[in-house]
Every structure is written in C-alpha cells, then in structure tokens.
PDB file of C-alpha atoms in Angstrom:
ATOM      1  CA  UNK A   1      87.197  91.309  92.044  1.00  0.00           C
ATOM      2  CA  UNK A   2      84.297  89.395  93.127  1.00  0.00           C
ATOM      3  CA  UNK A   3      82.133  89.863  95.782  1.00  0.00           C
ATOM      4  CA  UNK A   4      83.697  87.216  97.988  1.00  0.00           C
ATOM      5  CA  UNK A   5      87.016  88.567  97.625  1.00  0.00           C
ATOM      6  CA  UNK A   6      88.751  88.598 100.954  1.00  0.00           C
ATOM      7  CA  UNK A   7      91.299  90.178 102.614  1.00  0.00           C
ATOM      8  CA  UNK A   8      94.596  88.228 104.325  1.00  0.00           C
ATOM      9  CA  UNK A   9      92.569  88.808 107.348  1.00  0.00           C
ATOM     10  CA  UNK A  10      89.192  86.981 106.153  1.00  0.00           C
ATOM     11  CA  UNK A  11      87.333  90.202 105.932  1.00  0.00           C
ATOM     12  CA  UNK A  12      85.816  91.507 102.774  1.00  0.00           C
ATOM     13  CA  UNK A  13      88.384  93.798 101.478  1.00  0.00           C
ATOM     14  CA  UNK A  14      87.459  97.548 101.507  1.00  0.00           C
ATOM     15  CA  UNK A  15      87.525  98.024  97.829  1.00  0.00           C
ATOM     16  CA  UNK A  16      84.452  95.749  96.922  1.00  0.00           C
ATOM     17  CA  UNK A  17      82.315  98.589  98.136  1.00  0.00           C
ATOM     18  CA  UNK A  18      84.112 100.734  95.485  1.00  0.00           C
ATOM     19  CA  UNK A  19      83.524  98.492  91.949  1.00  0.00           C
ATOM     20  CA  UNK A  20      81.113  99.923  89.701  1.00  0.00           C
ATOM     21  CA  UNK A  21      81.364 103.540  91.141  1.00  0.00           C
ATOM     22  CA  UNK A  22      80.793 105.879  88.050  1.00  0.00           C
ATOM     23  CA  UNK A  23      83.060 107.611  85.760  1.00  0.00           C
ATOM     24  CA  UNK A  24      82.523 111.097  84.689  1.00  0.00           C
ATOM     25  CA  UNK A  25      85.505 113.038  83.070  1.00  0.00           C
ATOM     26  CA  UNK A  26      85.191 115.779  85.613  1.00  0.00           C
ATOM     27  CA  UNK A  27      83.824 113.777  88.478  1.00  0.00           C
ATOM     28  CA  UNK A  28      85.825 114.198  92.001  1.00  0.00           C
ATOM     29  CA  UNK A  29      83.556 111.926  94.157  1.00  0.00           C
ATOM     30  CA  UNK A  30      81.889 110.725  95.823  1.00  0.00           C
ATOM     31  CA  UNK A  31      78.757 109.469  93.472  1.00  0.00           C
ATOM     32  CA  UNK A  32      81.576 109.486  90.404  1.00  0.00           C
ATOM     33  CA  UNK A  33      85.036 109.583  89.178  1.00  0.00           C
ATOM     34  CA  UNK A  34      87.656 110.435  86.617  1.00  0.00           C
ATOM     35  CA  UNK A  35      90.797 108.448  86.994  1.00  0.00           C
ATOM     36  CA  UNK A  36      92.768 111.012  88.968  1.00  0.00           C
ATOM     37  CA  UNK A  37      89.880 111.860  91.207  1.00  0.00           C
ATOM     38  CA  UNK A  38      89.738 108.061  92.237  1.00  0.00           C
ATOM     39  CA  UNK A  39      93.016 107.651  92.896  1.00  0.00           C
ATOM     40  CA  UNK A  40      93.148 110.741  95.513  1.00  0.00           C
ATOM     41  CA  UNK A  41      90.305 109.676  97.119  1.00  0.00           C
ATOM     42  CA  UNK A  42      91.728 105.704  97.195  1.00  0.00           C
ATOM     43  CA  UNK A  43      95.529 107.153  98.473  1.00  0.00           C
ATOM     44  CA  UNK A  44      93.200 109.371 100.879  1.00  0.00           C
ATOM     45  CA  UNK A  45      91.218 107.307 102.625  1.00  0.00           C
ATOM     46  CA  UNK A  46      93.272 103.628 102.257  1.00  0.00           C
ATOM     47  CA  UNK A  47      97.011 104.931 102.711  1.00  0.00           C
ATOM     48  CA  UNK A  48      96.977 108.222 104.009  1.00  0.00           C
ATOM     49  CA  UNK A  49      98.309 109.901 101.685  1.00  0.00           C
ATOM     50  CA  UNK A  50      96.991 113.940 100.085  1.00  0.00           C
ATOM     51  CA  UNK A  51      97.516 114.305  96.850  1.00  0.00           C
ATOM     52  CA  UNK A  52      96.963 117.379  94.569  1.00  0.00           C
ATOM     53  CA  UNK A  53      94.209 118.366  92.313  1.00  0.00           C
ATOM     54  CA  UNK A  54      95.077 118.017  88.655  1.00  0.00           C
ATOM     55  CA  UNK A  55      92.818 119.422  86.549  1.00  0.00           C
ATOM     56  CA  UNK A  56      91.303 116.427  83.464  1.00  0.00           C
ATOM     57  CA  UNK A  57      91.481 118.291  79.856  1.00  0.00           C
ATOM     58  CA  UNK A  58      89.390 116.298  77.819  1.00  0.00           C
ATOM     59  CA  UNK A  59      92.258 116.549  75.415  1.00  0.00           C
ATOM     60  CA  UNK A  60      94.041 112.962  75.618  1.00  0.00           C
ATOM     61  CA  UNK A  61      97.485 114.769  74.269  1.00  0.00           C
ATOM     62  CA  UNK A  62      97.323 117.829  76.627  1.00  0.00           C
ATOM     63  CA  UNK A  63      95.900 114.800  79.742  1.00  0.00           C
ATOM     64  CA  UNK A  64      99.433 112.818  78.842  1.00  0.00           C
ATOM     65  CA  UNK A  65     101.379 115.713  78.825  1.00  0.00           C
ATOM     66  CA  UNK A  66     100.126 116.337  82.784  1.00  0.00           C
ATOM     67  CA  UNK A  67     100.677 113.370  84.198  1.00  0.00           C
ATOM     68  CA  UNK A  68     104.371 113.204  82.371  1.00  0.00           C
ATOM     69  CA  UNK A  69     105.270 116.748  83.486  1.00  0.00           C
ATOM     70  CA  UNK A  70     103.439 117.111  86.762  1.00  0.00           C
ATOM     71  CA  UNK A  71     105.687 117.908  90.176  1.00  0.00           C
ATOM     72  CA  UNK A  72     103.560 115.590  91.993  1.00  0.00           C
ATOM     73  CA  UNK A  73     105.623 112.833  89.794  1.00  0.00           C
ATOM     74  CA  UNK A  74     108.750 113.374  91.906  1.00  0.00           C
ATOM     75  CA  UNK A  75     107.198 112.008  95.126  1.00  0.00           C
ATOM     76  CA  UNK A  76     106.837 109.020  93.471  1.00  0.00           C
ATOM     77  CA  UNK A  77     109.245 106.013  92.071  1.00  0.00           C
ATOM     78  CA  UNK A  78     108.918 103.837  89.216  1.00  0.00           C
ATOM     79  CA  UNK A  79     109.987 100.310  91.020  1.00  0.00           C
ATOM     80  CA  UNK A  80     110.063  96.961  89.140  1.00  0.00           C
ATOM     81  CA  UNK A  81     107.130  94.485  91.089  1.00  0.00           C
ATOM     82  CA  UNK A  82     104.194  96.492  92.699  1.00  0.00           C
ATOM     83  CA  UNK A  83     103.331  96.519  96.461  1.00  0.00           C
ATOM     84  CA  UNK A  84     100.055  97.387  97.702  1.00  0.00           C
ATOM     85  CA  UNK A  85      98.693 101.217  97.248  1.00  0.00           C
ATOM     86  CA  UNK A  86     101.311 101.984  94.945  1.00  0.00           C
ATOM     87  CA  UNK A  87     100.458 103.754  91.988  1.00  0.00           C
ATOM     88  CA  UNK A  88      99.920 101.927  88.042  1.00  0.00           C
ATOM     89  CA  UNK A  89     100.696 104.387  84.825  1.00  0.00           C
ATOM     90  CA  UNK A  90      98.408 102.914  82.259  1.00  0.00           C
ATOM     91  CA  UNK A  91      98.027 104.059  78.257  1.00  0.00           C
ATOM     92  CA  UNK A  92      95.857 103.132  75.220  1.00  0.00           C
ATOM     93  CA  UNK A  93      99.012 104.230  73.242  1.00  0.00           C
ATOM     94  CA  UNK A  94     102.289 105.735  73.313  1.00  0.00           C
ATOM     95  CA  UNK A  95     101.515 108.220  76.079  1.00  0.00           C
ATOM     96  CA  UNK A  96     100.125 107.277  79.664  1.00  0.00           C
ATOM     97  CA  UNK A  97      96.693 108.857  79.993  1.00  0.00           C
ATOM     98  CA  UNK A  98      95.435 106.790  82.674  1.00  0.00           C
ATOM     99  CA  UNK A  99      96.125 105.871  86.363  1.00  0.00           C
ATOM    100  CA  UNK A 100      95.087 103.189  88.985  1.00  0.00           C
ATOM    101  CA  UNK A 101      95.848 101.602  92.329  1.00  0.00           C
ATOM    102  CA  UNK A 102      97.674  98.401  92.509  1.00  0.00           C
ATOM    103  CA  UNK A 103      95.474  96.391  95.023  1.00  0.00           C
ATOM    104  CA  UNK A 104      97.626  92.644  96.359  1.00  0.00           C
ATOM    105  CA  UNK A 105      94.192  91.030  95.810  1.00  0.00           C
ATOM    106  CA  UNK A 106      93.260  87.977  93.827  1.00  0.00           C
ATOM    107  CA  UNK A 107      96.989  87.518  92.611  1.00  0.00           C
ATOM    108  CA  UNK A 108      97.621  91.129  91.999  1.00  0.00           C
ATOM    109  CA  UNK A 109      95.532  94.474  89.684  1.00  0.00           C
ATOM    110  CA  UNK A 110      94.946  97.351  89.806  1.00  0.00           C
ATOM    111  CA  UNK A 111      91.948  98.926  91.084  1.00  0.00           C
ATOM    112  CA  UNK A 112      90.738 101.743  88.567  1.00  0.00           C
ATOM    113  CA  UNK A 113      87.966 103.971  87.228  1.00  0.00           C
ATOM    114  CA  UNK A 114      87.714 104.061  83.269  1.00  0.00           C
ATOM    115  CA  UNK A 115      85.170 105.734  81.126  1.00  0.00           C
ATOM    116  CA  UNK A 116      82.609 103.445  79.750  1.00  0.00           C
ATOM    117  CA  UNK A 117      83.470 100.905  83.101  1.00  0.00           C
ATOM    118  CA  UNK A 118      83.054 103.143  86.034  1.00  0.00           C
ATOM    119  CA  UNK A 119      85.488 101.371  88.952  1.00  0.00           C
ATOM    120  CA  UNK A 120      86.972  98.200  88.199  1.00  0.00           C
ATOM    121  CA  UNK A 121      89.344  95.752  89.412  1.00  0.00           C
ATOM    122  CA  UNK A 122      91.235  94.154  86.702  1.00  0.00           C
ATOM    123  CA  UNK A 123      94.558  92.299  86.490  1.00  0.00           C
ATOM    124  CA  UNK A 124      96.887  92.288  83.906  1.00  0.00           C
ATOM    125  CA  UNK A 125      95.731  89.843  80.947  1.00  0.00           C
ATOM    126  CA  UNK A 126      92.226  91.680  81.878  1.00  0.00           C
ATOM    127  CA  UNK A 127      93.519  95.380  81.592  1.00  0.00           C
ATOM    128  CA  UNK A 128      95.391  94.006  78.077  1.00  0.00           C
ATOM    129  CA  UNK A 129      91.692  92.639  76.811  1.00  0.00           C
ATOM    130  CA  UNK A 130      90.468  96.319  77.599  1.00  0.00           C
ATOM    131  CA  UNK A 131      93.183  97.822  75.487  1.00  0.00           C
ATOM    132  CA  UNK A 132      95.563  99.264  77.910  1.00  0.00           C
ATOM    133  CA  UNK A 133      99.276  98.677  78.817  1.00  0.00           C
ATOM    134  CA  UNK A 134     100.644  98.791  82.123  1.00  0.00           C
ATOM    135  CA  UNK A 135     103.685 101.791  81.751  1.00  0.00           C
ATOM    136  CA  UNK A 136     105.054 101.652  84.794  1.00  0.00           C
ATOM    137  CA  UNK A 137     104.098 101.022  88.871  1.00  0.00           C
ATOM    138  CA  UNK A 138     105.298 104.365  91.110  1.00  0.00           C
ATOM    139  CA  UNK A 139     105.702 103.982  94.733  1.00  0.00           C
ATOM    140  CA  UNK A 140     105.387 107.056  97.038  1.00  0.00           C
ATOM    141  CA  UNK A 141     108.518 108.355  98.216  1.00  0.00           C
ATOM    142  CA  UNK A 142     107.672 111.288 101.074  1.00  0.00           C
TER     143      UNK A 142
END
C-alpha cells in the first residue's frame, strides 16, 4: 500500500498510518505488534469489534494449535471471497500460525504484522513471494 493509496471516498485510507509499525513476538501496541495483538487493535479501533487476549508461545506448533482450538474461532466464519475487516488465516506450512486483516484496498490484501516486516499490506501473489498461504478468510458472526 503506497502512500497515495486512497479510500472510495478520496481520503487517505486509515491504514497508511499503520505500515511499518514494529513486530515484537510479545508486543500488544501501540509502538509494536505480534500478529494477534494487531489484529485486536485493527478490529478495535476500525470495526468495533473486542476481541480476546491470546497469549503468543514462541512455539510455532503450540501458536497453531491456539488459533485452531481457540473459542474465539466460533464467532467467526470461514466464507469463500473476503469483505472488508474480515479476518485472513495465513501459514508458512501445514498449520496456520499467522493472522491479518483483509483491507478492499488496491484490488484486495490483507493488512498484517510479520516478524522481520513489522506492518505490511500485501496482496496475494505478494504474501505467496513472502512464503505464506492464505488458509482461509473468517467473517465475524456476533
């Protein structure tokens, strides 16, 4: 996402002021990030919406086995095409370890914080480059 992304309304959207935020595996905001962290404060502050605290082991295995089992999952639906704020399951392998915000910007990504990136706005063919695979896009369901 460039700087002169706009919005449909001609303004600059909101999340330009987000890319290049930090990552830091146990950072919750607001000077850095881990994935989940991001995402609740994106969902917060952009749609709304609370979501828990999840604690991030720094073991990948135990970090899939969260975001698989979690009850927060239930709230949330795995639809075909994305819409704006919903949710994007990403994973380096077999197992999702990773989550973003699907953003209607520039054709469509997902707006996401990654270790070695900070926050990023990447779509598709860009995430692949970087190594990850979308799993599946999860709308919230109150």
């Amino acid at each position: 996402m460039t700087r002169e992304c706009q919005s449909p309304v001609g303004a600059p959207h909101w999340a330009i002021a987000l890319i290049g935020l930090p990552w830091s595996v146990h950072g919750s905001g607001p000077d850095s990030f881990n994935c989940w962290e991001f995402v609740r404060m994106v969902q917060a502050e952009h749609f709304g919406r609370l979501l828990p605290e999840i604690g991030n082991p720094e073991d990948m295995l135990v970090m899939g086995r969260t975001f698989r089992d979690h009850p927060e999952r239930r709230r949330w639906a795995k639809v075909g095409l994305p819409a704006e704020g919903d949710c994007v399951l990403l994973r380096r392998s077999r197992h999702p370890i990773h989550v973003g915000v699907w953003l209607e910007v520039d054709g469509g990504g997902v707006l996401h914080c990654a270790e070695g990136a900070g926050v990023v706005f990447q779509r598709s063919d860009a995430l692949a480059l970087n190594g990850w695979a979308i799993e599946g896009f999860y709308r919230f369901s109150p």
